[in-house]
């Protein structure tokens, strides 16, 4: 009969997601960067739509 293993440690550090770095937090809150990403994504969508509509 196989042995039953029990994990006595409820939560290990590896279970938690990594905290964002200062640069990551800055990029998430920077309005200028968000505007640039908005333009890039919209351009990509327009390019995709122009290819599909002959």
XYZ file of C-alpha atoms in Angstrom:
54
model
C 0.000 0.000 0.000
C 1.481 3.409 -0.940
C 2.495 5.760 1.817
C 0.497 8.928 2.294
C 2.617 12.052 2.223
C 1.367 15.107 4.019
C 2.640 18.594 3.476
C 3.046 20.166 6.899
C 3.947 23.610 5.538
C 0.709 25.428 4.690
C 2.195 28.027 2.346
C 5.685 28.249 0.986
C 7.209 31.378 -0.531
C 7.128 29.755 -3.990
C 3.307 29.751 -3.918
C 3.082 33.548 -3.957
C 3.444 35.532 -7.181
C 6.478 37.789 -7.461
C 5.959 41.428 -6.529
C 6.241 43.861 -9.449
C 9.430 45.873 -9.685
C 9.494 49.672 -9.494
C 9.902 49.839 -13.280
C 6.877 47.568 -13.812
C 4.743 49.672 -11.469
C 5.883 52.816 -13.288
C 4.998 51.369 -16.700
C 1.542 50.357 -15.443
C 0.764 53.845 -14.152
C 2.535 56.036 -16.749
C -0.139 57.789 -18.832
C 2.285 58.538 -21.682
C 3.252 54.854 -22.013
C -0.405 53.793 -21.903
C -1.200 56.268 -24.701
C 1.658 54.934 -26.840
C 0.478 51.355 -26.297
C -3.075 52.441 -27.163
C -1.872 53.883 -30.474
C 0.213 50.798 -31.296
C -2.639 48.401 -30.552
C -5.104 50.481 -32.581
C -2.673 50.602 -35.507
C -2.308 46.827 -35.402
C -6.088 46.389 -35.373
C -6.501 48.783 -38.310
C -3.789 46.944 -40.229
C -5.526 43.628 -39.572
C -8.888 45.006 -40.658
C -7.459 46.510 -43.841
C -6.039 43.123 -44.821
C -9.369 41.376 -44.270
C -11.481 43.941 -46.169
C -10.252 43.737 -49.759
